mmCIF file of C-alpha atoms in Angstrom:
data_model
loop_
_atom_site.group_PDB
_atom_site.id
_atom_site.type_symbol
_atom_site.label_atom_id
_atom_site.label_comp_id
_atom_site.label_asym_id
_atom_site.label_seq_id
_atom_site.Cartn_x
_atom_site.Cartn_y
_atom_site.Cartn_z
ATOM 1 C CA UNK A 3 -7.419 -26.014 13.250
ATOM 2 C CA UNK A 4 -5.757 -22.321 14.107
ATOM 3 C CA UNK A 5 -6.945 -21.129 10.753
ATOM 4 C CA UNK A 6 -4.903 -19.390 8.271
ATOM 5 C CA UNK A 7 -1.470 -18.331 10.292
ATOM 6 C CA UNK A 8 0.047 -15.580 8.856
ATOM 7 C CA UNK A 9 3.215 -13.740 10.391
ATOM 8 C CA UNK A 10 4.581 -11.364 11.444
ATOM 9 C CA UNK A 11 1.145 -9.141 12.562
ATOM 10 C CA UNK A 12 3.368 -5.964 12.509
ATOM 11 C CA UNK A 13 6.297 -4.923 10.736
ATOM 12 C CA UNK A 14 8.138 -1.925 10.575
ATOM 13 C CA UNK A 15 10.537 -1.271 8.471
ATOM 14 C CA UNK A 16 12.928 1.507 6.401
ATOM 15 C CA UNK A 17 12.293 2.631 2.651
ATOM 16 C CA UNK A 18 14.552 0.370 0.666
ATOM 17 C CA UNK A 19 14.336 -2.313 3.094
ATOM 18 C CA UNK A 20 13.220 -6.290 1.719
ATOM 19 C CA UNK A 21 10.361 -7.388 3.489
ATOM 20 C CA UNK A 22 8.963 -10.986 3.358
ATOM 21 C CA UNK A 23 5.379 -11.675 4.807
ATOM 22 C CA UNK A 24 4.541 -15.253 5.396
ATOM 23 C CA UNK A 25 0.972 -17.650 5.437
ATOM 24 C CA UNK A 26 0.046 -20.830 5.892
ATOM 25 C CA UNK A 27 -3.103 -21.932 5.153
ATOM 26 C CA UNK A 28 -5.823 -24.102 6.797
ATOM 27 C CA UNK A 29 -4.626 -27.888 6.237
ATOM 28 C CA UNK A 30 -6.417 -29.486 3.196
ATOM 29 C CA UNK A 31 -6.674 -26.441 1.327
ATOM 30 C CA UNK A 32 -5.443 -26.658 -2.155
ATOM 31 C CA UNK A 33 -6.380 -22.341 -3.268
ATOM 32 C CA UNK A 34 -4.595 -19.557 -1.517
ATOM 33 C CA UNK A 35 -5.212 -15.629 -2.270
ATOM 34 C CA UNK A 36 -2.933 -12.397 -1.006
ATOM 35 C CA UNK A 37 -4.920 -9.245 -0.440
ATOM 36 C CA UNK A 38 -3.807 -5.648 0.299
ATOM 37 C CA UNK A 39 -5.878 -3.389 2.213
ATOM 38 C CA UNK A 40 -5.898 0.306 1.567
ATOM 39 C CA UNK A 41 -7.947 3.262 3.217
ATOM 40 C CA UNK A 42 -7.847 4.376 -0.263
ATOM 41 C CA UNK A 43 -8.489 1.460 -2.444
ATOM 42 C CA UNK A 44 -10.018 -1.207 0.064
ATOM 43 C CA UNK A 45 -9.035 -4.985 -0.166
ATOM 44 C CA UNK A 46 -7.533 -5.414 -3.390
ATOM 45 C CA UNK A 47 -6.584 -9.197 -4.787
ATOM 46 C CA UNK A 48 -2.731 -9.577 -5.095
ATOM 47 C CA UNK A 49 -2.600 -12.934 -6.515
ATOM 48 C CA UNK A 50 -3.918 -16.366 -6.320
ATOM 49 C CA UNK A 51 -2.463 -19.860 -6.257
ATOM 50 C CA UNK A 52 -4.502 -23.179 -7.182
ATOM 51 C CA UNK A 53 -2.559 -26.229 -6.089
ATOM 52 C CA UNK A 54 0.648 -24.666 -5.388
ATOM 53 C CA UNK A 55 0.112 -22.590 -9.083
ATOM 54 C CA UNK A 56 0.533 -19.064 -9.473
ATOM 55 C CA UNK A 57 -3.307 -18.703 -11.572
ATOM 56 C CA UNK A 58 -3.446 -15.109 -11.424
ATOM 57 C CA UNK A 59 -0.986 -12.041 -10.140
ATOM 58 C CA UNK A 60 -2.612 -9.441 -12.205
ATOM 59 C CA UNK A 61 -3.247 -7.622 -8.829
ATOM 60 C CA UNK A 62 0.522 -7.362 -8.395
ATOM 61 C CA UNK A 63 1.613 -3.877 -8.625
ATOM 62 C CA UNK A 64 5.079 -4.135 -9.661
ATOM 63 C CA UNK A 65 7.845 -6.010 -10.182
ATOM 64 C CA UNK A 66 8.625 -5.295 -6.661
ATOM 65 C CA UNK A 67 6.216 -7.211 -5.524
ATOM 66 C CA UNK A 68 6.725 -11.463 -5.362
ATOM 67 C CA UNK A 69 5.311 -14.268 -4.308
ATOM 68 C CA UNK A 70 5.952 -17.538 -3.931
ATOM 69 C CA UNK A 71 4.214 -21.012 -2.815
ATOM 70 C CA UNK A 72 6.955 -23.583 -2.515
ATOM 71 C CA UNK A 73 4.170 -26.067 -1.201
ATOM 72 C CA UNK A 74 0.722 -26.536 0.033
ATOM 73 C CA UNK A 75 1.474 -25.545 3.521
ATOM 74 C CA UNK A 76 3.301 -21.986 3.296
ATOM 75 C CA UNK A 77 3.586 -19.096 0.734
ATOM 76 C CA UNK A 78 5.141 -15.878 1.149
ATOM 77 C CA UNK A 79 5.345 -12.518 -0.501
ATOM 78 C CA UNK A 80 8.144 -10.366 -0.700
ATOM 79 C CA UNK A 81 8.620 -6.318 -1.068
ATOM 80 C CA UNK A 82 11.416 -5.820 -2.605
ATOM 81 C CA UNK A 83 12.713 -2.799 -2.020
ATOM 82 C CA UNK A 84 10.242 -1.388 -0.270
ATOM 83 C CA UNK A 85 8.268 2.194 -0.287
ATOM 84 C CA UNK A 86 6.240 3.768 1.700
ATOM 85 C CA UNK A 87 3.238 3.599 -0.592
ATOM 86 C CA UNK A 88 3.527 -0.230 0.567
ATOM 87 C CA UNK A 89 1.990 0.364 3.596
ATOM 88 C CA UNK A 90 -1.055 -1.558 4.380
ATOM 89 C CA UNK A 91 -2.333 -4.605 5.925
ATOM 90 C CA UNK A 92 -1.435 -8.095 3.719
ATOM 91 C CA UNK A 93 -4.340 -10.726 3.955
ATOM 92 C CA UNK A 94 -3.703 -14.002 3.145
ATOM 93 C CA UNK A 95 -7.023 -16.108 2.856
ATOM 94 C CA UNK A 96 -6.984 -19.997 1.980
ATOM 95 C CA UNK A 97 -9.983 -22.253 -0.241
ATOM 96 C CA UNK A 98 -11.075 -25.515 -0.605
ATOM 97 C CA UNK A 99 -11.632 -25.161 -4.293
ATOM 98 C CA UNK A 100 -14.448 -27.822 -5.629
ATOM 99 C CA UNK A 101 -16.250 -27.021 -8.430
ATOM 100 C CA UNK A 102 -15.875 -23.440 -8.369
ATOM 101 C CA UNK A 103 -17.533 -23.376 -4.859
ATOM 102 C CA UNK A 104 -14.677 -22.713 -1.662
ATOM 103 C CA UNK A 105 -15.403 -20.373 1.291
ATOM 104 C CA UNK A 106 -12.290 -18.085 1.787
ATOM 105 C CA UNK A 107 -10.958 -18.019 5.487
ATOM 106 C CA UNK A 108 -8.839 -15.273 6.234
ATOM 107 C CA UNK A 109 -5.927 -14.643 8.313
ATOM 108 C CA UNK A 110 -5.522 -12.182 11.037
ATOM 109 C CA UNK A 111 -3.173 -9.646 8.688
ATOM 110 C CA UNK A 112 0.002 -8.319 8.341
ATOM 111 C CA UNK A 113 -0.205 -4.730 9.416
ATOM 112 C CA UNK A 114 3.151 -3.288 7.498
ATOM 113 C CA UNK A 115 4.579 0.391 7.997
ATOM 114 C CA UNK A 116 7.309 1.467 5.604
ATOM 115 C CA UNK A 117 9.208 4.736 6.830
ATOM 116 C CA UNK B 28 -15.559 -5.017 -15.598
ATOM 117 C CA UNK B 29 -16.348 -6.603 -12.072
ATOM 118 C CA UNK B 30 -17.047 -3.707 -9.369
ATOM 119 C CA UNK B 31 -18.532 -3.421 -6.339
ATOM 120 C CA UNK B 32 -20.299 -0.232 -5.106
ATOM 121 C CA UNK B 33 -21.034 0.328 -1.048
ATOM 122 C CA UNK B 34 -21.724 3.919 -0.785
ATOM 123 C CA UNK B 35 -21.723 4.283 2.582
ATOM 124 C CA UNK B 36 -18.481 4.484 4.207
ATOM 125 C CA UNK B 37 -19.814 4.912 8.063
ATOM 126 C CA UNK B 38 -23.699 3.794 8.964
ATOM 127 C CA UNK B 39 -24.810 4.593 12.713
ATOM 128 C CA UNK B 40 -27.756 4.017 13.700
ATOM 129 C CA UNK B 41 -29.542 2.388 17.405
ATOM 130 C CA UNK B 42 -29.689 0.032 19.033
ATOM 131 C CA UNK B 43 -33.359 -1.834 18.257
ATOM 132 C CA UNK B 44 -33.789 0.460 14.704
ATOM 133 C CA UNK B 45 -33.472 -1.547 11.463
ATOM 134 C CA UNK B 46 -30.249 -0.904 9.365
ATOM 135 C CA UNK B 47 -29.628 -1.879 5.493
ATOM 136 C CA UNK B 48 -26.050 -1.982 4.137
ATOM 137 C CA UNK B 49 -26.163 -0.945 0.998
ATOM 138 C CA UNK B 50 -24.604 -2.950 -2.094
ATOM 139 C CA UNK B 51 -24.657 -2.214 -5.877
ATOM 140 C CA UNK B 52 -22.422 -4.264 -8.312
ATOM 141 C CA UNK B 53 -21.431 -4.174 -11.959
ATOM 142 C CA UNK B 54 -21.233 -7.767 -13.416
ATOM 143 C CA UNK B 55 -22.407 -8.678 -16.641
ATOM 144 C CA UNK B 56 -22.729 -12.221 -16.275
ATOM 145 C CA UNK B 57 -24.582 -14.073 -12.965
ATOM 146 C CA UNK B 58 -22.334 -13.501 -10.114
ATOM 147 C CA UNK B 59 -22.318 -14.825 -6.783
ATOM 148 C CA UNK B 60 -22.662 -12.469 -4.018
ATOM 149 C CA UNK B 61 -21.139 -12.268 -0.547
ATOM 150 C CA UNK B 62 -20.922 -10.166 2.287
ATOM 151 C CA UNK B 63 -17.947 -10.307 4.601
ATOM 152 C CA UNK B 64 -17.494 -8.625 8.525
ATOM 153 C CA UNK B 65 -14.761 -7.985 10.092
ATOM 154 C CA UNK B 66 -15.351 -7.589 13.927
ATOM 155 C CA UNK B 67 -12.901 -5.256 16.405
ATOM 156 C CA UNK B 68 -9.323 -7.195 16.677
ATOM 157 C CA UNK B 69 -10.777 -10.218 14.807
ATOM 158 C CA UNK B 70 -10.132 -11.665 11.072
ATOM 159 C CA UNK B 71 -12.474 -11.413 8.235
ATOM 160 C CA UNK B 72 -15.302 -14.209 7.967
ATOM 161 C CA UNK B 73 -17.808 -14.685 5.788
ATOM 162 C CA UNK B 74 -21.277 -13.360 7.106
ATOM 163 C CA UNK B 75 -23.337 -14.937 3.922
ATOM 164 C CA UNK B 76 -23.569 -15.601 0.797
ATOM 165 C CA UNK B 77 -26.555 -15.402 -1.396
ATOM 166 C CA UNK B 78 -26.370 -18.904 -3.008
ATOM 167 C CA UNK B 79 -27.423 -20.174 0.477
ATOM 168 C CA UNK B 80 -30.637 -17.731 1.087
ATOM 169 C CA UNK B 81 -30.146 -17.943 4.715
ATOM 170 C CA UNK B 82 -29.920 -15.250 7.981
ATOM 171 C CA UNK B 83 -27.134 -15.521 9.588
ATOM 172 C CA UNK B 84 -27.252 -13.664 13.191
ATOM 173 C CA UNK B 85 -30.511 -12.035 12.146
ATOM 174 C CA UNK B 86 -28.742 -10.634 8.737
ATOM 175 C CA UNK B 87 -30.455 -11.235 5.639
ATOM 176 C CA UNK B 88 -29.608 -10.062 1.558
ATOM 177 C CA UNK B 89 -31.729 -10.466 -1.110
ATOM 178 C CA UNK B 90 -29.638 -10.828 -4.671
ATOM 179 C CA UNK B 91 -31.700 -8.319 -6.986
ATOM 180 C CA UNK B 92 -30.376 -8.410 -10.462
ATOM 181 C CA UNK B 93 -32.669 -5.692 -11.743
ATOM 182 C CA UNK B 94 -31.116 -3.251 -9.355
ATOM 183 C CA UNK B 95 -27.728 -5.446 -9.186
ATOM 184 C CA UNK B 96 -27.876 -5.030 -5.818
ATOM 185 C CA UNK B 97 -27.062 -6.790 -2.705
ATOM 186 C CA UNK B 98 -28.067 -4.953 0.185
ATOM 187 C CA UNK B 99 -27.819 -6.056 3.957
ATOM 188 C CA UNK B 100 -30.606 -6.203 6.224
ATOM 189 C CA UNK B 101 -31.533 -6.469 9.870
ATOM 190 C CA UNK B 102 -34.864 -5.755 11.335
ATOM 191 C CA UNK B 103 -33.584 -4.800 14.792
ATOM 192 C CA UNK B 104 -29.840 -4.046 15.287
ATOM 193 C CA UNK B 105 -28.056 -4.907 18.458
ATOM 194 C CA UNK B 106 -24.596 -3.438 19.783
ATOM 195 C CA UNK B 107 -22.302 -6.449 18.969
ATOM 196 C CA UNK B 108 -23.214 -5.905 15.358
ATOM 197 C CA UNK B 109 -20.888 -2.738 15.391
ATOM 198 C CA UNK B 110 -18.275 -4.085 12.804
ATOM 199 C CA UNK B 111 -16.870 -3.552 9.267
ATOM 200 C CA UNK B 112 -18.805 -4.798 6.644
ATOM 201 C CA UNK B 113 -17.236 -6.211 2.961
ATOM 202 C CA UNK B 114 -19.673 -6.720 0.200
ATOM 203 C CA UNK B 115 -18.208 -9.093 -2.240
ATOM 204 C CA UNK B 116 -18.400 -10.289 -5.785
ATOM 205 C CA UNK B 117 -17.056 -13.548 -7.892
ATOM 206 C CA UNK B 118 -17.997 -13.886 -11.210
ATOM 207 C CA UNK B 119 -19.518 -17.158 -13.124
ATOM 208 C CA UNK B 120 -16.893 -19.681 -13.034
ATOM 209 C CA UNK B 121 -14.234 -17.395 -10.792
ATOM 210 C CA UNK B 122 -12.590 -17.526 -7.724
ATOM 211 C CA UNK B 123 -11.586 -14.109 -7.597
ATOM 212 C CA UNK B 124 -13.238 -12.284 -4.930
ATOM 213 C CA UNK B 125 -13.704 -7.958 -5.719
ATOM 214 C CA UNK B 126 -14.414 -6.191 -2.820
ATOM 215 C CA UNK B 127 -16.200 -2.951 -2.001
ATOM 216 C CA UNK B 128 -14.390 -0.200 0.130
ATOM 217 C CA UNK B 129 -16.801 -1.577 3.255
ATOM 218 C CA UNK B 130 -18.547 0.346 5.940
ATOM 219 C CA UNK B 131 -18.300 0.998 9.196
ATOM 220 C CA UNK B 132 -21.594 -0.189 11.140
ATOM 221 C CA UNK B 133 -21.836 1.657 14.543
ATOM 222 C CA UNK B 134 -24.958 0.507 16.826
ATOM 223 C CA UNK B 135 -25.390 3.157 19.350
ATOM 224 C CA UNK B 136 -26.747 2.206 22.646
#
């Protein structure tokens, strides 16, 4: 298994500009989790799917942000518009949830520059 | 309110010498405790987690719920331990992981 995929690793893009990041996660896993990472506030939980379910997007910071898990192989979140405050690398990590227990695997990032 | 506390942002110490990543959390129920690294140009992975009381590549961390800590040890550091390190909390019941800010561990040669 590749492990979580997650694409694109870089994006650039202008102020106002939609941007849509993308994961899939390791086969068989039924729990996937966005992250943002910050030099100011760290890895931060976006939100979290169970089984396809949106469980928890308290971590969303506004209504810009969405997300989206049409079915147990991809999910994507979406800027819309974007700012520059946005910039930050986008982890997507996937679970085997059972019983509570489930390692998270991460993916490589999305490193994402807003101008 | 679930936090995590590493107060060291950058640790460098040499090659051989012990090093401890520190770890403090605020929980008020039994958590379980993890520490992630994230080595140059790779992903995050899970180093260990306490549940499992094990050493993984010589690391070892002792849950102390006196001192709600969950510091990282390792008698004798080598070079290819240079990475970031994540301290990590989920509460009773959660899957929610809360992260710390992480340091940086530089082994010097």
């Amino acid at each position: 298994d590749a492990g979580v995929i997650q694409s694109p690793r870089h994006e650039v893009t202008e102020m106002g500009q939609e941007v849509t990041l993308r994961c899939k996660p390791i086969s068989g896993h039924n729990s996937l989790f966005w992250y943002r990472q910050t030099m100011m506030r760290g890895l931060e939980l976006l939100i979290y799917f169970n089984n396809n379910v949106p469980i928890d997007d308290s971590g969303m910071p506004e209504d810009r942000f969405s997300a989206k898990m049409p079915n147990a192989s991809f999910s994507t979140l979406k800027i819309q518009p974007s700012e520059p405050r946005d910039s930050a690398v986008y982890f997507c990590a996937s679970s085997l949830r059972q019983g509570g227990l489930g390692t998270q695997y991460f993916g490589p990032g999305t490193r994402l520059l807003v101008l | 309110a679930q936090r995590v506390t590493q107060p060291e942002k950058l640790l460098s110490v040499f090659k051989g010498a012990p090093v401890e990543l520190k770890c403090n959390y605020s929980y008020s129920g039994s958590p379980e405790l993890f520490w992630y690294v994230q080595y140059s140009r790779q992903r995050l992975q899970l180093l260990l987690r306490h549940i499992s009381r094990e050493s993984i590549k010589g690391f070892t961390a002792d849950l102390n719920k006196g001192e709600t800590s969950f510091h990282l040890k390792k008698p004798f550091a080598q070079e290819e331990d240079s990475a970031m390190y994540y301290c990590a909390l989920k509460g009773q019941g959660a899957q929610k992981l809360v992260f710390g800010q992480g340091t940086r561990l530089t082994i010097n040669p």
